[in-house]
Amino acid sequence: MPTSKRTEPSPSSPASTFATALLGEFVRSGVTDVVLSPGSRSQSLALAAAQFERAGLLRLRLRIDERSAGFLALGLAAEAGRPVLLVVTSGTAVAELHPAVLEAAHSGVPLIVLSADRPAELRGIGSNQTTVQQGIFGDAPEKSWDVPAAVGDPGEEQAARELVAEVLTGINGVRHVNLAFREPLSSPQLLPDIEPGEWRVAEAPLEVLELRPGPGTVVVAGTGAGTEAESAARALGAPLLAEVSSGARFGPNLVAAYREVMTAGNFGDRVERVVVFGHPTLSREVPALIQRDGVETIVVRGSGRETYNPGHRVTRFADAVSIADDPAALDASRGWVGRWVMTSRAILEGLDDAAPGAALTDDHRERAAFALTQLEALRAPVTRRSLALAAWNASWPHDRLVLASSRLIRELDRVAPGKKIPVHANRGLAGIDGTIATGIGIALAQQLGGGTADARGITRVLLGDLAMLHDAGSLAFGVGEERPNIQLIVGNDGGGTIFDGLEVAGTADAALLDRVLLTPQRVDLQALAAAYGWEYRKVANRGQLDPALTPTPGQVLIEVPLER
Ligand SMILES: Cc1ncc(C[n+]2csc(CCOP(=O)(O)OP(=O)(O)O)c2C)c(N)n1
Ligand SMILES: [Mg+2]
């Protein structure tokens, strides 16, 4: 075998000088994480990043598939609340980032893409691995730069530092920096002396709207709403219609069965004012309510690319709301909130067919009958509802729950009781892609530093089988890559059964529907887990469900067969 031959020491490379200055300035500005995929044109950035990692100044993660890298960075940034750098080479490598770039743009997660490109003289002439990278993500990035190749002029390091300042100023989504590199593409560099900085969010001037409490108001919390929506609901004396992905599904004002209460109870008819936090995507009832005549809607802007405005019927937008202190008005709304909350509780209790109390009786026949029922319940097949609730119930504030786009998040949204736990979902565009990589990013940021690090926590990802297969490549960890404690809980119904719930299922030919929408699959998930070095657990009945969700160290794929 030929041994790899080291060429003559290359002349000092302006590419490396520039790349080192650039990354050094990111470190100084409080950026801590880089996700990188290998390539030649990007070598100066990659080698500099590895040196900063070695010096303990950056955390570096490698992924061979840029699509995985993109979603991994998205998860890291979403959990840590700090921008994450993505470094990729030229050509299709850049395009692989597009799904994560779109999701980040629509959900307002800060990502910085550093794509390597050919210099001007090699563009547009059919050079290898060269396409038009400037503007490749359309209008998804908040800002883009096309930076000419460094040539070794004095002042280029200063220019790199100024570029970093520009890139970070006011970042609220994706920033794309396309960087041309000319040969020699790298040379060994000494790291400059650098003090890592603290990440600081620039305080943008806020438009704060003052609201008064009073009956007739509801608060809607969609994905990304956070705990602020819950406190606003309490201060307003308003029922809290909080989606399960909102991070606000808790508290005394929670209306967990909000969809049923709005429709069956006709409560929606009495709503006069809606205050929206986050991005609601899980019901039809909420957008219908906002579009009803006589309803005033206030939307608290999130950080995503677009502002929520169903039917263009939103009355007012604000960056934040403050709530007037008015005890009399708050008092007047007690009955209003109470009716919503009680009706929701009654609906949820009606769903629960267990007969509590029988276990406590003194009658031994009754007790035996109860025990038998319990035993049968343990042997029963797992339903979507029991699966989703088990994942919800198993999770605590030091854990993370990641909800994929599938029937399971919708089922959970109907029944999850109030609980203050951190939930994450890629609802910016609700893709079934990148779920595993996003979950790994969240878990890494949460458990190994970079976020609200808490080593006790585990991340549970609740996903469907198609979402699982879509992102199977993200199960791969390279040698030496950090691995978090994570459970992938796969509800396997052999295809995309979410479509069974759509109108089309009632009108289309069943076989055609299966062929093109359900897309049945029978992949061996156990073998897949084994191939990637993940532990595998199978849940054959309800009795096995809770034990399988017990947190253990490592990466676990939990397969739960579900009936279509
Ligand atoms: C990238 C992407 N492709 C296609 C879709 C459309 N889509 C939404 S749900 C779904 C099926 C999901 O199937 P599965 O993950 O098994 O979940 P289930 O609905 O069966 O619970 C598809 C294909 C999407 N949201 N994102
Ligand atoms: Mg499925």
XYZ file of C-alpha atoms and ligand atoms in Angstrom:
591
model
C 0.000 0.000 0.000
C 1.389 3.406 -0.835
C 2.025 5.451 2.273
C 0.582 8.927 2.271
C 3.331 11.271 1.250
C 3.773 14.604 2.952
C 4.460 17.287 0.395
C 6.976 20.083 0.894
C 5.951 22.473 3.674
C 3.369 24.643 1.970
C 3.802 28.404 1.933
C 1.788 30.216 4.552
C -1.811 30.149 3.368
C -3.921 33.337 3.494
C -6.892 30.977 3.644
C -5.744 29.583 6.990
C -4.781 32.988 8.364
C -8.237 34.278 7.509
C -10.075 31.144 8.775
C -8.210 31.216 12.091
C -8.949 34.901 12.618
C -12.597 34.321 11.736
C -13.151 31.395 14.125
C -11.112 33.119 16.837
C -13.442 36.079 16.680
C -16.495 33.809 16.923
C -14.940 32.285 20.072
C -14.263 35.737 21.478
C -17.896 36.654 20.824
C -19.258 33.714 22.829
C -19.916 31.130 20.113
C -19.117 27.703 21.562
C -20.260 25.060 19.089
C -19.298 24.060 15.567
C -20.773 21.275 13.485
C -18.601 20.317 10.579
C -18.668 18.011 7.584
C -15.486 17.044 5.780
C -14.313 18.490 2.495
C -11.290 19.943 0.771
C -12.298 23.516 -0.035
C -13.302 24.099 3.604
C -10.072 22.622 5.044
C -8.722 25.866 6.496
C -11.897 26.337 8.550
C -12.008 22.656 9.511
C -8.383 22.497 10.655
C -8.707 25.760 12.570
C -11.883 24.472 14.260
C -10.064 21.282 15.270
C -7.242 23.344 16.758
C -9.697 25.470 18.735
C -11.333 22.267 19.950
C -7.971 20.885 21.053
C -7.318 24.102 22.959
C -10.674 23.726 24.727
C -12.055 26.847 23.086
C -14.773 25.253 20.928
C -16.906 22.116 20.971
C -16.693 20.423 17.606
C -18.993 17.774 16.142
C -18.436 15.914 12.926
C -21.133 14.477 10.676
C -20.458 13.040 7.235
C -23.976 13.884 6.024
C -24.513 17.643 5.935
C -28.267 17.101 6.253
C -27.634 15.459 9.642
C -25.091 18.150 10.488
C -27.653 20.870 9.787
C -30.332 19.392 12.023
C -27.798 18.564 14.720
C -26.788 22.229 14.768
C -30.462 23.202 14.864
C -31.039 21.046 17.952
C -27.912 22.363 19.671
C -28.853 25.986 18.968
C -32.509 25.551 19.930
C -31.611 24.017 23.275
C -28.696 26.314 24.132
C -30.281 29.514 22.815
C -27.006 30.438 21.145
C -25.941 30.481 17.502
C -24.122 27.389 16.217
C -21.635 27.401 13.328
C -21.962 24.992 10.422
C -18.928 24.441 8.224
C -19.320 22.705 4.851
C -17.426 22.337 1.611
C -18.606 23.472 -1.830
C -21.203 22.028 -4.198
C -24.039 19.710 -3.161
C -22.684 19.789 0.412
C -24.154 23.270 0.810
C -27.522 22.219 -0.585
C -27.773 19.377 1.960
C -28.193 22.072 4.623
C -31.321 23.466 3.017
C -33.942 21.586 5.102
C -32.352 22.607 8.416
C -31.847 26.156 7.136
C -35.551 26.408 6.281
C -36.658 24.971 9.622
C -34.293 27.306 11.500
C -35.529 30.297 9.504
C -39.184 29.513 10.165
C -38.707 28.743 13.830
C -36.214 31.544 14.492
C -33.256 29.412 15.601
C -29.845 31.093 15.158
C -27.569 29.206 12.740
C -24.482 30.466 10.926
C -23.570 28.650 7.723
C -19.952 28.959 6.604
C -19.798 27.446 3.117
C -16.526 27.155 1.263
C -16.490 28.123 -2.413
C -14.160 28.506 -5.367
C -12.686 31.981 -5.924
C -14.198 34.225 -8.608
C -11.850 33.097 -11.419
C -12.985 29.458 -11.023
C -16.722 30.132 -10.993
C -19.017 29.747 -13.994
C -16.496 27.752 -16.089
C -17.477 24.197 -15.181
C -14.920 23.791 -12.408
C -15.223 20.653 -10.344
C -17.680 20.803 -7.427
C -18.629 24.389 -8.217
C -22.105 25.850 -8.489
C -23.810 29.118 -7.620
C -23.758 29.103 -3.827
C -24.523 32.740 -3.246
C -28.282 32.882 -2.623
C -28.621 29.085 -2.688
C -31.058 29.197 0.265
C -33.351 31.746 -1.374
C -34.681 34.298 1.068
C -34.474 31.980 4.089
C -31.346 33.602 5.554
C -31.787 36.920 7.298
C -28.525 38.052 5.716
C -25.924 36.623 3.347
C -22.351 37.462 2.440
C -20.165 36.399 -0.483
C -16.630 36.940 0.729
C -13.763 37.056 -1.829
C -10.749 34.846 -1.213
C -8.072 36.197 1.070
C -4.816 36.962 -0.743
C -2.551 37.759 2.192
C -3.038 41.512 2.253
C -2.510 43.190 5.593
C -5.870 43.993 7.117
C -7.512 40.692 6.150
C -7.543 39.452 9.745
C -9.141 42.691 10.852
C -11.691 42.259 8.050
C -12.456 38.752 9.339
C -13.140 40.147 12.812
C -15.406 42.858 11.433
C -17.283 40.260 9.409
C -17.984 38.241 12.568
C -19.381 41.310 14.305
C -21.707 41.917 11.340
C -22.793 38.286 11.223
C -23.682 38.170 14.901
C -25.432 41.516 15.185
C -29.135 40.993 15.824
C -29.048 37.328 14.789
C -32.483 35.719 15.019
C -32.323 33.055 12.358
C -29.994 31.924 9.605
C -26.941 33.851 8.398
C -25.121 32.505 5.347
C -21.468 33.375 4.846
C -20.144 32.024 1.547
C -16.370 32.130 1.676
C -14.104 31.808 -1.345
C -10.772 30.088 -0.772
C -7.827 30.112 -3.156
C -4.917 27.670 -3.124
C -2.919 26.928 -1.068
C -6.067 25.947 0.803
C -4.354 25.648 4.191
C -1.104 25.835 6.096
C -0.258 25.085 9.739
C -1.180 27.969 12.002
C -0.456 29.065 15.545
C -3.597 29.842 17.503
C -3.831 33.411 18.685
C -4.217 34.096 22.387
C -7.948 34.206 22.938
C -10.283 34.734 25.868
C -13.591 33.017 25.092
C -16.477 35.457 25.460
C -19.950 35.173 26.948
C -22.786 35.053 24.446
C -24.876 38.193 24.778
C -28.240 38.682 23.173
C -28.526 42.212 21.896
C -31.596 43.889 23.357
C -33.687 45.001 20.429
C -36.098 47.880 21.067
C -39.391 46.231 21.934
C -42.908 47.199 21.100
C -44.738 46.309 24.294
C -48.518 46.308 24.249
C -50.430 46.743 27.495
C -53.495 44.518 27.949
C -56.196 44.605 30.622
C -57.562 41.431 32.183
C -61.205 40.551 31.725
C -63.632 37.830 30.663
C -63.877 36.874 27.004
C -60.101 36.563 26.539
C -58.204 33.357 25.777
C -54.460 32.818 25.492
C -53.247 30.500 22.732
C -49.786 28.981 23.075
C -48.177 27.360 20.035
C -44.697 25.910 19.599
C -42.021 28.118 21.123
C -44.459 30.039 23.339
C -42.664 29.084 26.546
C -43.587 29.780 30.150
C -44.354 33.428 29.372
C -47.685 32.372 27.835
C -48.686 30.628 31.048
C -47.966 33.635 33.248
C -49.776 35.921 30.789
C -52.866 33.678 30.947
C -52.900 33.890 34.737
C -52.396 37.646 34.782
C -55.174 38.108 32.209
C -57.608 35.730 33.888
C -57.731 33.860 30.591
C -58.098 30.170 29.746
C -54.794 28.837 28.394
C -55.157 26.870 25.144
C -51.637 25.460 25.096
C -50.446 23.051 22.439
C -48.395 20.163 23.731
C -45.269 21.545 22.019
C -45.677 25.034 23.507
C -43.672 24.646 26.718
C -46.686 26.300 28.383
C -48.895 23.286 28.969
C -49.285 23.653 32.713
C -50.785 25.827 35.397
C -54.224 26.498 36.856
C -55.653 28.068 33.684
C -54.714 25.209 31.361
C -57.474 23.888 29.100
C -55.832 20.648 27.980
C -58.856 19.455 25.971
C -59.078 22.860 24.283
C -60.260 21.533 20.940
C -63.239 19.676 22.356
C -64.135 22.496 24.719
C -64.136 24.991 21.862
C -66.338 22.909 19.623
C -68.451 20.565 21.721
C -68.954 23.094 24.491
C -69.439 26.019 22.077
C -67.168 27.986 24.338
C -65.374 29.332 21.314
C -68.503 31.332 20.425
C -68.056 33.471 23.507
C -64.460 34.445 22.863
C -63.917 38.150 22.200
C -60.146 38.423 22.349
C -57.323 35.987 21.531
C -53.723 36.545 22.581
C -51.286 34.285 20.710
C -47.792 33.274 21.801
C -45.580 31.001 19.696
C -46.609 29.260 16.484
C -49.863 27.279 16.676
C -49.975 24.436 14.141
C -51.792 21.510 15.707
C -55.481 22.367 15.455
C -57.976 23.766 12.986
C -60.008 25.227 15.788
C -57.479 27.937 16.667
C -57.150 29.484 13.177
C -60.946 29.180 12.777
C -61.471 31.076 16.019
C -59.135 33.878 14.957
C -60.998 34.256 11.664
C -64.414 34.533 13.304
C -66.199 37.901 13.047
C -65.999 39.985 16.175
C -62.841 38.335 17.522
C -59.892 40.613 18.201
C -56.521 38.850 17.949
C -53.198 40.016 19.300
C -50.127 38.086 18.174
C -46.927 38.302 20.167
C -44.250 38.026 17.502
C -41.853 35.111 17.727
C -38.428 35.022 16.131
C -39.452 33.022 13.036
C -39.316 34.228 9.429
C -43.064 34.768 9.157
C -45.543 36.143 11.651
C -48.634 34.061 12.404
C -51.668 35.675 10.779
C -54.435 33.208 9.803
C -56.687 34.656 7.092
C -54.848 37.972 7.590
C -57.315 38.552 10.411
C -54.897 39.416 13.223
C -55.785 42.801 14.701
C -52.496 43.737 16.333
C -48.899 42.550 16.598
C -46.509 43.242 19.450
C -43.029 42.122 20.498
C -44.268 41.574 24.027
C -47.283 42.255 26.207
C -47.525 43.684 29.684
C -50.646 43.099 31.704
C -52.297 45.828 33.724
C -52.740 45.125 37.397
C -56.534 45.188 37.832
C -57.732 42.885 40.633
C -61.412 43.700 40.044
C -61.231 42.766 36.358
C -59.273 39.654 37.225
C -61.925 38.722 39.747
C -64.643 39.225 37.168
C -62.994 36.671 34.891
C -62.830 33.878 37.507
C -66.066 32.255 36.410
C -65.011 32.489 32.755
C -61.733 30.637 33.292
C -63.330 28.212 35.716
C -65.915 27.028 33.186
C -63.261 26.324 30.542
C -60.963 24.529 32.943
C -63.711 22.400 34.541
C -65.176 21.401 31.182
C -61.748 20.352 29.957
C -61.171 18.260 33.079
C -64.545 16.567 32.692
C -63.746 15.688 29.065
C -60.342 14.230 29.945
C -61.725 12.246 32.874
C -64.410 10.837 30.575
C -61.630 9.386 28.430
C -60.173 7.500 31.342
C -61.940 4.168 31.519
C -60.047 2.854 34.543
C -62.191 2.531 37.672
C -60.127 3.991 40.480
C -61.383 2.955 43.877
C -61.965 -0.704 43.086
C -58.436 -1.485 44.254
C -59.275 -0.076 47.669
C -62.498 -1.998 48.279
C -62.803 -4.663 51.025
C -64.908 -6.997 48.886
C -62.473 -9.705 47.778
C -64.458 -10.634 44.661
C -64.468 -7.022 43.554
C -60.773 -6.833 44.289
C -60.014 -9.984 42.315
C -62.060 -8.735 39.391
C -60.124 -5.480 39.514
C -56.809 -7.321 39.561
C -57.878 -9.322 36.522
C -58.832 -6.164 34.660
C -55.458 -4.690 35.534
C -53.695 -7.772 34.220
C -55.656 -7.669 30.986
C -54.787 -4.005 30.632
C -51.089 -4.833 30.911
C -51.407 -7.449 28.169
C -53.359 -5.170 25.869
C -51.642 -3.812 22.785
C -50.203 -0.339 23.059
C -52.414 2.348 21.573
C -51.193 5.672 20.188
C -52.755 7.431 23.143
C -51.130 5.186 25.744
C -47.778 5.471 23.990
C -47.855 9.262 23.758
C -49.054 9.611 27.348
C -46.394 7.205 28.626
C -43.649 9.332 27.025
C -45.229 12.476 28.512
C -45.629 10.937 31.960
C -42.076 9.561 31.993
C -40.579 13.016 31.360
C -39.529 15.505 34.034
C -38.143 19.044 34.031
C -34.536 17.848 33.747
C -35.509 15.742 30.695
C -36.315 16.845 27.173
C -39.202 15.609 25.065
C -38.897 15.969 21.299
C -42.076 15.476 19.291
C -41.846 14.570 15.617
C -44.475 15.397 13.019
C -46.745 12.363 13.184
C -50.091 11.205 14.480
C -48.479 10.893 17.899
C -48.018 14.627 18.542
C -51.639 15.208 17.547
C -52.854 12.447 19.823
C -50.777 13.801 22.695
C -52.084 17.301 22.073
C -55.622 16.055 22.714
C -54.926 14.316 26.007
C -51.711 15.434 27.724
C -52.465 16.778 31.197
C -50.661 19.829 32.542
C -46.977 19.356 33.303
C -44.109 21.805 33.239
C -41.573 20.015 31.069
C -39.350 21.311 28.263
C -40.734 20.163 24.921
C -39.236 20.676 21.500
C -40.737 20.162 18.056
C -39.651 21.235 14.599
C -42.952 22.948 13.838
C -41.441 25.780 11.783
C -42.213 23.691 8.700
C -43.327 20.471 10.438
C -41.085 18.265 8.305
C -40.622 14.582 9.032
C -36.925 15.062 8.230
C -34.033 15.581 10.613
C -35.902 14.417 13.719
C -33.159 12.135 15.034
C -30.365 14.650 14.427
C -32.404 17.415 16.079
C -33.032 15.180 19.097
C -29.340 14.333 19.386
C -28.460 18.041 19.225
C -30.924 18.855 21.995
C -29.642 15.981 24.122
C -25.989 16.965 23.627
C -26.631 20.596 24.494
C -28.666 19.660 27.529
C -26.509 16.888 28.974
C -22.975 17.654 27.975
C -22.840 21.367 28.303
C -23.842 24.263 26.192
C -27.361 24.548 27.510
C -28.852 24.221 30.943
C -26.559 21.224 31.395
C -28.062 18.615 33.675
C -26.423 15.229 33.583
C -29.490 13.524 35.088
C -31.612 14.388 32.110
C -32.520 12.157 29.224
C -33.950 13.169 25.879
C -36.926 11.210 24.551
C -37.851 11.561 20.907
C -41.368 10.417 20.060
C -41.593 9.705 16.356
C -43.299 7.688 13.648
C -41.649 4.968 11.595
C -41.339 7.048 8.427
C -39.674 9.911 10.305
C -37.341 7.322 11.811
C -36.372 5.890 8.413
C -36.114 9.350 6.846
C -33.290 10.239 9.242
C -31.754 6.791 9.834
C -28.333 8.099 8.740
C -28.292 10.326 11.816
C -27.990 7.223 14.002
C -24.310 7.147 13.009
C -21.676 8.496 15.382
C -18.106 8.702 14.160
C -15.292 7.333 16.276
C -14.761 9.556 19.303
C -17.938 11.587 18.776
C -19.803 12.518 21.948
C -22.934 10.438 22.488
C -25.842 11.623 24.618
C -28.395 9.692 26.651
C -31.322 9.440 24.306
C -34.358 7.281 23.615
C -35.930 7.157 20.178
C -39.472 5.951 20.785
C -40.761 4.777 17.431
C -44.494 4.191 17.042
C -44.296 1.690 14.205
C -47.540 1.421 12.254
C -45.837 0.393 9.037
C -46.148 3.708 7.189
C -47.559 7.209 7.356
C -50.942 6.661 8.942
C -51.466 10.355 9.627
C -53.129 10.449 6.212
C -55.872 8.123 7.448
C -57.190 11.082 9.388
C -57.468 13.378 6.368
C -60.541 13.854 4.128
C -58.702 12.091 1.303
C -58.941 8.810 3.227
C -62.709 8.979 2.862
C -62.720 9.739 -0.855
C -59.689 8.079 -2.483
C -59.383 4.437 -3.571
C -57.938 2.611 -0.547
C -55.225 0.763 -2.479
C -54.111 3.928 -4.253
C -54.069 5.784 -0.972
C -51.797 3.144 0.531
C -49.488 3.151 -2.460
C -48.835 6.881 -2.595
C -49.603 8.285 0.862
C -49.270 5.538 3.477
C -46.151 4.206 1.713
C -45.998 0.913 3.672
C -42.630 -0.283 4.958
C -41.334 -3.338 6.819
C -37.768 -2.361 7.631
C -36.125 -4.407 10.398
C -35.587 -1.730 13.056
C -33.775 -4.132 15.363
C -31.166 -4.837 12.678
C -30.945 -1.135 11.927
C -30.273 -0.354 15.598
C -27.650 -3.082 15.734
C -25.905 -1.808 12.616
C -25.499 1.632 14.153
C -24.620 0.387 17.657
C -27.838 1.458 19.359
C -29.502 -0.594 22.087
C -32.866 -1.978 20.984
C -36.019 -2.553 23.040
C -39.331 -3.819 21.772
C -42.579 -3.030 23.530
C -45.097 -5.763 22.781
C -47.822 -4.719 25.220
C -48.806 -2.010 27.674
C -47.131 -3.749 30.573
C -43.768 -3.424 28.841
C -44.195 0.242 27.985
C -43.287 2.101 31.183
C -40.303 -0.145 32.035
C -38.915 0.392 28.517
C -38.996 4.161 29.031
C -36.905 4.012 32.206
C -33.896 6.260 31.686
C -30.618 4.409 31.197
C -27.316 5.707 29.882
C -26.697 5.365 26.172
C -28.616 5.464 22.932
C -31.738 3.348 22.801
C -34.180 2.664 19.992
C -37.543 1.608 21.429
C -39.870 0.064 18.871
C -43.559 0.104 19.710
C -45.722 -1.709 17.150
C -49.029 0.092 16.644
C -52.221 -0.934 14.892
C -53.022 1.087 11.840
C -39.800 16.141 4.742
C -41.249 15.833 4.727
N -41.746 15.031 3.760
C -43.071 14.730 3.754
C -43.913 15.221 4.717
C -45.384 14.859 4.692
N -45.720 13.986 5.813
C -46.275 14.429 6.952
S -46.576 13.239 8.059
C -45.961 12.056 7.021
C -45.980 10.612 7.426
C -45.352 10.384 8.734
O -45.322 8.999 8.982
P -44.769 8.446 10.338
O -43.515 9.150 10.660
O -44.735 6.980 10.269
O -45.860 8.960 11.401
P -47.396 8.475 11.539
O -48.222 9.513 10.878
O -47.557 7.145 10.901
O -47.644 8.477 12.999
C -45.518 12.605 5.831
C -44.914 11.838 4.727
C -43.353 16.061 5.694
N -44.079 16.602 6.677
N -42.035 16.338 5.680
Mg -46.149 5.633 10.868
